[in-house]
Tab-separated table of C-alpha atoms in Angstrom:
chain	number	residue	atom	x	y	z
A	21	UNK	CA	-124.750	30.189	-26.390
A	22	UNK	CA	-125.530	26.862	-28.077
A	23	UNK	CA	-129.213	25.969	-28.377
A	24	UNK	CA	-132.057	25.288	-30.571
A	25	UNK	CA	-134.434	28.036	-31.756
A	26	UNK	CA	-137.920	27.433	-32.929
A	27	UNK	CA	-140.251	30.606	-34.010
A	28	UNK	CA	-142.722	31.912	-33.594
A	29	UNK	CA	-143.602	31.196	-30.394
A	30	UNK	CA	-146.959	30.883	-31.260
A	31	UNK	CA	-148.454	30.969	-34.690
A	32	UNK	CA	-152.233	30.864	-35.789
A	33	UNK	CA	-153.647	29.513	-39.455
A	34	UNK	CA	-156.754	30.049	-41.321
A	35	UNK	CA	-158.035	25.813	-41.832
A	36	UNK	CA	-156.851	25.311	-45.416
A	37	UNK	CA	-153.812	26.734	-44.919
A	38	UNK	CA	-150.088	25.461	-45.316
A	39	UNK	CA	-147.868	26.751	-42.394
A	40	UNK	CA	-143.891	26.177	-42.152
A	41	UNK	CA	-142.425	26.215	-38.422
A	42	UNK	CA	-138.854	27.096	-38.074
A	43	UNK	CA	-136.097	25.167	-36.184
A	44	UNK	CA	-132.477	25.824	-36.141
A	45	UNK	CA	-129.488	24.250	-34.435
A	46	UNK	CA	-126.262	25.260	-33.313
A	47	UNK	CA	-124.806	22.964	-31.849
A	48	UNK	CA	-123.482	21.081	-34.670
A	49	UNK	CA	-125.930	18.225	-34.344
A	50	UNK	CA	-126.556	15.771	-37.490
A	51	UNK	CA	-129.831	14.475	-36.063
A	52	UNK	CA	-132.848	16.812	-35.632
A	53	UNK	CA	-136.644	15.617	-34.718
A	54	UNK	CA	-139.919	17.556	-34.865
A	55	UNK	CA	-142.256	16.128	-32.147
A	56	UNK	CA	-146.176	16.786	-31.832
A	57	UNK	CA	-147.803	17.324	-28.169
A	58	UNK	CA	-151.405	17.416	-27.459
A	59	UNK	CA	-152.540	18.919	-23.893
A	60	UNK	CA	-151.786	16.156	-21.194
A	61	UNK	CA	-150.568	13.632	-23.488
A	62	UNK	CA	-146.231	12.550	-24.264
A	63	UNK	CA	-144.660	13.285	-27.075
A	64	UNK	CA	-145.334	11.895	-30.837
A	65	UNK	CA	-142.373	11.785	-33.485
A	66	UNK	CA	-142.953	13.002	-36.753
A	67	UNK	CA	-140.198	12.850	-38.753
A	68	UNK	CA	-136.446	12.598	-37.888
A	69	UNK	CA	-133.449	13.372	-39.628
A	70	UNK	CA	-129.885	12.016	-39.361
A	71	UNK	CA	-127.789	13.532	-41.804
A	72	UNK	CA	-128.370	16.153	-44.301
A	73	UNK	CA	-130.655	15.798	-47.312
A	74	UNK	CA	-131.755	13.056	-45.724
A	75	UNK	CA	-134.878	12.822	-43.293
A	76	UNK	CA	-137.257	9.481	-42.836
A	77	UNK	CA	-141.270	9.254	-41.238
A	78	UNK	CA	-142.043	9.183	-37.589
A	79	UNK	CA	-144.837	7.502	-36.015
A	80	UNK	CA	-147.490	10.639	-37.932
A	81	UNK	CA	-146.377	12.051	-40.778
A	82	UNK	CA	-149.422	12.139	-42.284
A	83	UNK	CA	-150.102	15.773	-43.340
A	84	UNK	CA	-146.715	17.001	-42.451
A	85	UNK	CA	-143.748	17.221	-44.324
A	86	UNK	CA	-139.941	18.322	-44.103
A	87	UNK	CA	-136.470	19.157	-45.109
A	88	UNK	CA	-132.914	19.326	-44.302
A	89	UNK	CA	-130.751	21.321	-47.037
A	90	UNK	CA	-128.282	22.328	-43.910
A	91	UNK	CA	-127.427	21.126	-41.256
A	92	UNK	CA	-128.137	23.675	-38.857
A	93	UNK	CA	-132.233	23.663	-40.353
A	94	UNK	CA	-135.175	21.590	-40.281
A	95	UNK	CA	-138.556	23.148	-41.050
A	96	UNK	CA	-141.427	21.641	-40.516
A	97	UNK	CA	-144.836	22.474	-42.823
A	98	UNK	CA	-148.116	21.592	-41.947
A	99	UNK	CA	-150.126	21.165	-44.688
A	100	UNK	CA	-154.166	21.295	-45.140
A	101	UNK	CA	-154.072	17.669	-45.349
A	102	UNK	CA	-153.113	17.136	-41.673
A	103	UNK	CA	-156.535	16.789	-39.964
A	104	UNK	CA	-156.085	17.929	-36.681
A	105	UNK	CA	-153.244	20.539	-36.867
A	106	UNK	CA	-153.964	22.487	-33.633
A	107	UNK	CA	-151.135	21.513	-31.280
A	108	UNK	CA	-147.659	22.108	-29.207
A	109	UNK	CA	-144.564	21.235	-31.841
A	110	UNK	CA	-141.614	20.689	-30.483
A	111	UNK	CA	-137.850	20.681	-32.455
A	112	UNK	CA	-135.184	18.745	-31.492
A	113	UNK	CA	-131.658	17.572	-32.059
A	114	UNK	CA	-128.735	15.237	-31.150
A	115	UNK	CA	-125.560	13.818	-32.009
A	116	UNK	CA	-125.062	10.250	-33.717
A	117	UNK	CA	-122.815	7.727	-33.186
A	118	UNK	CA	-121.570	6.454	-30.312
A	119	UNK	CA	-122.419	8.484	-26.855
A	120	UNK	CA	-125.589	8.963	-24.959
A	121	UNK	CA	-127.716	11.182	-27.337
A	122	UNK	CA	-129.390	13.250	-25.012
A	123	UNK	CA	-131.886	15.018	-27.006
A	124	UNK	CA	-131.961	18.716	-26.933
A	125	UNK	CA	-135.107	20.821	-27.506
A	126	UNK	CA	-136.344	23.895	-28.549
A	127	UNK	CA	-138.948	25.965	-26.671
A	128	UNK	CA	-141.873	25.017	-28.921
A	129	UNK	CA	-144.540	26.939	-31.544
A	130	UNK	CA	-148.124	26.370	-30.149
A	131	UNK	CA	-149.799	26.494	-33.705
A	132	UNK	CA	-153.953	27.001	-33.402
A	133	UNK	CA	-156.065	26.869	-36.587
A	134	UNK	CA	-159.255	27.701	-36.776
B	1	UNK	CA	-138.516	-2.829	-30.257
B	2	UNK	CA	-138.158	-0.107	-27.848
B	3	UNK	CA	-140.556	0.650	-25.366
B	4	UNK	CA	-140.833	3.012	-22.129
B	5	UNK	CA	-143.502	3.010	-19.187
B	6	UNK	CA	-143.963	5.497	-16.680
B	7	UNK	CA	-145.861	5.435	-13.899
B	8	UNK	CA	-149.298	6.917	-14.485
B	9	UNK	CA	-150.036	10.353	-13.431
B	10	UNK	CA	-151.060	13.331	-12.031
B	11	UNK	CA	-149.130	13.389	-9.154
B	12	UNK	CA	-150.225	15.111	-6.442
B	13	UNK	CA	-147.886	16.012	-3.233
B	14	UNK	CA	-147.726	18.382	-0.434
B	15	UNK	CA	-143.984	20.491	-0.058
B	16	UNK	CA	-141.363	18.732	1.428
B	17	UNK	CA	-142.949	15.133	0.123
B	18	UNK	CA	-140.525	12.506	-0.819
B	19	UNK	CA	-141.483	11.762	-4.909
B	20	UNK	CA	-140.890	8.039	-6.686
B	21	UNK	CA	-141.905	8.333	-10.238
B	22	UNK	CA	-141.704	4.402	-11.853
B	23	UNK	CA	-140.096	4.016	-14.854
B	24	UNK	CA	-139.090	0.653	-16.697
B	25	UNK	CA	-138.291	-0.124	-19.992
B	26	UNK	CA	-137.862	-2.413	-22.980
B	27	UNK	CA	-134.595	-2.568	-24.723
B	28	UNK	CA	-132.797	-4.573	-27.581
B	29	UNK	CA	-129.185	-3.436	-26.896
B	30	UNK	CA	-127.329	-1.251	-24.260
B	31	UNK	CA	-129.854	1.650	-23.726
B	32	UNK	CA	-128.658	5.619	-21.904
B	33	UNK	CA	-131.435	6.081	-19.690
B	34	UNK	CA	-132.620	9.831	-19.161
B	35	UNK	CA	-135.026	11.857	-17.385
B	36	UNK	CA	-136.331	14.372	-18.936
B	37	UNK	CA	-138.486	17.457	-17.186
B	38	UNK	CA	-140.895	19.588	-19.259
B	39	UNK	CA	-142.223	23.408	-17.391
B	40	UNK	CA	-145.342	24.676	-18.285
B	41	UNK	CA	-145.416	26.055	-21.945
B	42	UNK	CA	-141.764	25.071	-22.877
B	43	UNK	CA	-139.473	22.604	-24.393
B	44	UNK	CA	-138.334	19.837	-22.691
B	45	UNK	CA	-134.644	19.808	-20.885
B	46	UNK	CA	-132.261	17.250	-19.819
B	47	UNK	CA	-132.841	16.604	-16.080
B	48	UNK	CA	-130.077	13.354	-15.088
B	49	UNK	CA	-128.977	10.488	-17.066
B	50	UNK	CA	-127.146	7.026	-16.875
B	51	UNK	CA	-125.002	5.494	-19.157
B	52	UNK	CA	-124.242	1.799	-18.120
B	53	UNK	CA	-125.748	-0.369	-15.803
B	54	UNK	CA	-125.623	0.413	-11.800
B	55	UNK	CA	-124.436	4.235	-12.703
B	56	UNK	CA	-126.786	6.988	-10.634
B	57	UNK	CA	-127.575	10.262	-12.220
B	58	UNK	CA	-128.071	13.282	-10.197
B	59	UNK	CA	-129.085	16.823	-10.320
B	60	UNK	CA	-130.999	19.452	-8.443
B	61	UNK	CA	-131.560	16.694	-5.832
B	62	UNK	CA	-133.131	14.645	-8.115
B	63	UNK	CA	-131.636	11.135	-8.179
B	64	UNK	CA	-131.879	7.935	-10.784
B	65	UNK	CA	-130.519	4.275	-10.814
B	66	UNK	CA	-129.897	2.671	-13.630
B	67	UNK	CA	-131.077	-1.267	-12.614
B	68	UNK	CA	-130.418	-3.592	-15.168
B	69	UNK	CA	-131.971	-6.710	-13.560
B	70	UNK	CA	-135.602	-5.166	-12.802
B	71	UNK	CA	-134.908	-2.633	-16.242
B	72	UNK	CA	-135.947	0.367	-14.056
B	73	UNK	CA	-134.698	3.754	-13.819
B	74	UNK	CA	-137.061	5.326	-10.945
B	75	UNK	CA	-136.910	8.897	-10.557
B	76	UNK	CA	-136.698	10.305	-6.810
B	77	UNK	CA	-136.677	13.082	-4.741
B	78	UNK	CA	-136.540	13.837	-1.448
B	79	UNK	CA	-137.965	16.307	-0.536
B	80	UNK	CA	-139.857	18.517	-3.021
B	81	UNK	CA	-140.758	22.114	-3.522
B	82	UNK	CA	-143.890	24.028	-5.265
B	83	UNK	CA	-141.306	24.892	-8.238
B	84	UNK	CA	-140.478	21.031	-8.945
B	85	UNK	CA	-144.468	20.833	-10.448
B	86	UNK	CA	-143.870	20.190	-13.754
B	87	UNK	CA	-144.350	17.068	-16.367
B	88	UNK	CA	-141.354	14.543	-16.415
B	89	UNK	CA	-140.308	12.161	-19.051
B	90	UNK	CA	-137.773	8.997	-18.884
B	91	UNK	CA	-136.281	8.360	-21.992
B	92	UNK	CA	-133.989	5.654	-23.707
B	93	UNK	CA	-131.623	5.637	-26.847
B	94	UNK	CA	-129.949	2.740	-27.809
B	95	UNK	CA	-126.696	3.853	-29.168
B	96	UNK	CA	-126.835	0.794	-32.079
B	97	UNK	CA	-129.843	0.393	-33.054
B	98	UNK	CA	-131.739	3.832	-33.583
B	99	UNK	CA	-128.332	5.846	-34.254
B	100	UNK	CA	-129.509	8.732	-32.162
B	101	UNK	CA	-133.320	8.141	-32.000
B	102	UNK	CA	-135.197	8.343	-28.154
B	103	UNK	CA	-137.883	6.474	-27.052
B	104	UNK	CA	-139.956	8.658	-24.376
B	105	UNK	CA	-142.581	7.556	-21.580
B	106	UNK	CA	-145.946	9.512	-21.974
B	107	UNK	CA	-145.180	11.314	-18.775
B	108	UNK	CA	-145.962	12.298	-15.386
B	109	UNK	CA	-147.356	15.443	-14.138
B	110	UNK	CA	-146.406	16.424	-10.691
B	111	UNK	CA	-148.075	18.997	-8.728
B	112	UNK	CA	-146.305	20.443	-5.483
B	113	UNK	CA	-148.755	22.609	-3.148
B	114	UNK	CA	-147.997	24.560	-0.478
């Protein structure tokens, strides 16, 4: 079956640590997204990616950072600088080009530092 | 630039209710309009979409109209059940501008009791 993975499902982190989060594709997608979600709120981009080796900033990158050395991976790593790291990340993907881009998502990795 | 608004939320309706969720938007371009519904602890999935202007997407009884002139796409149901309570999203992606990229509302939670 064609999907998107993300592990774990839930991951906790000492404060000062970096932390990756895995997301892989197969659905032969060029564009993947990493999303943050705090309890009751939407959804806030981080970074996005539309081709490979190639990714630009979302609307908080700020203590986060990426890469996309194939296309069926984008990890995401959360790094000691990001303030508030404790949230509900969310992968993505979708095609490009012309068509609808309906956005397909991974089940999420609840990361809690403390 | 892009923009979404959904009607503000919680939602709270007894079973067998008929739902409207609001949802307009803000679009340079021909936007896809989606909904998108998000279960307790997981991902988000594709619930209906519309491509073009007047087109009506439909699934699980859910139904949306894509209305150019009043640039709405209100979500409806009607008649819901305890298992519809989840948090829904509408969504755009303009196929030119944002090659692939969605704009979401900050969603609605819906509650369905008994």
């Amino acid at each position: 079956d064609g999907g998107i993975t993300q592990s774990p499902k839930y991951l906790f982190r000492k404060e000062g640590q970096n932390v990756t989060l895995s997301c892989e594709q197969n659905l032969n997608h060029d564009a993947m997204y990493w999303y943050r979600q705090d309890p009751g709120q939407g959804l806030r981009l981080i970074y996005y990616s539309q081709i490979v080796n190639d990714f630009q900033k979302g609307d908080i990158a700020e203590g986060y950072s990426v890469s996309r050395e194939k296309k069926e991976s984008f990890p995401l790593t959360v790094t000691s600088a990001q303030k508030n790291p404790t949230a509900f990340y969310l992968c993505a993907s979708s095609s490009t080009g012309t068509g609808d881009h309906e956005q397909y998502f991974g089940p999420g990795t609840r990361l809690t530092v403390t | 630039g892009n923009s979404v608004t959904q009607m503000e939320g919680p939602v709270t309706l007894s079973e067998e209710a008929f739902l409207t969720i609001n949802c307009t938007y803000t679009a340079t371009g021909y936007p896809s309009l989606f909904w998108y519904v998000q279960y307790p602890g997981e991902g988000l999935q594709l619930l209906l979409k519309a491509t073009k202007a007047d087109d009506k997407g439909s699934n699980k009884g859910f139904e949306a109209t894509y209305r150019k002139e009043t640039t709405s796409f209100h979500l409806e149901k009607g008649s819901v059940q305890v298992s519809d309570s989840a948090v829904y999203f509408c969504a755009l992606s303009d196929v030119w501008a944002n090659a692939g990229k969605s704009t979401f509302g900050d969603g609605t939670t819906l509650t369905v009791k008994p």
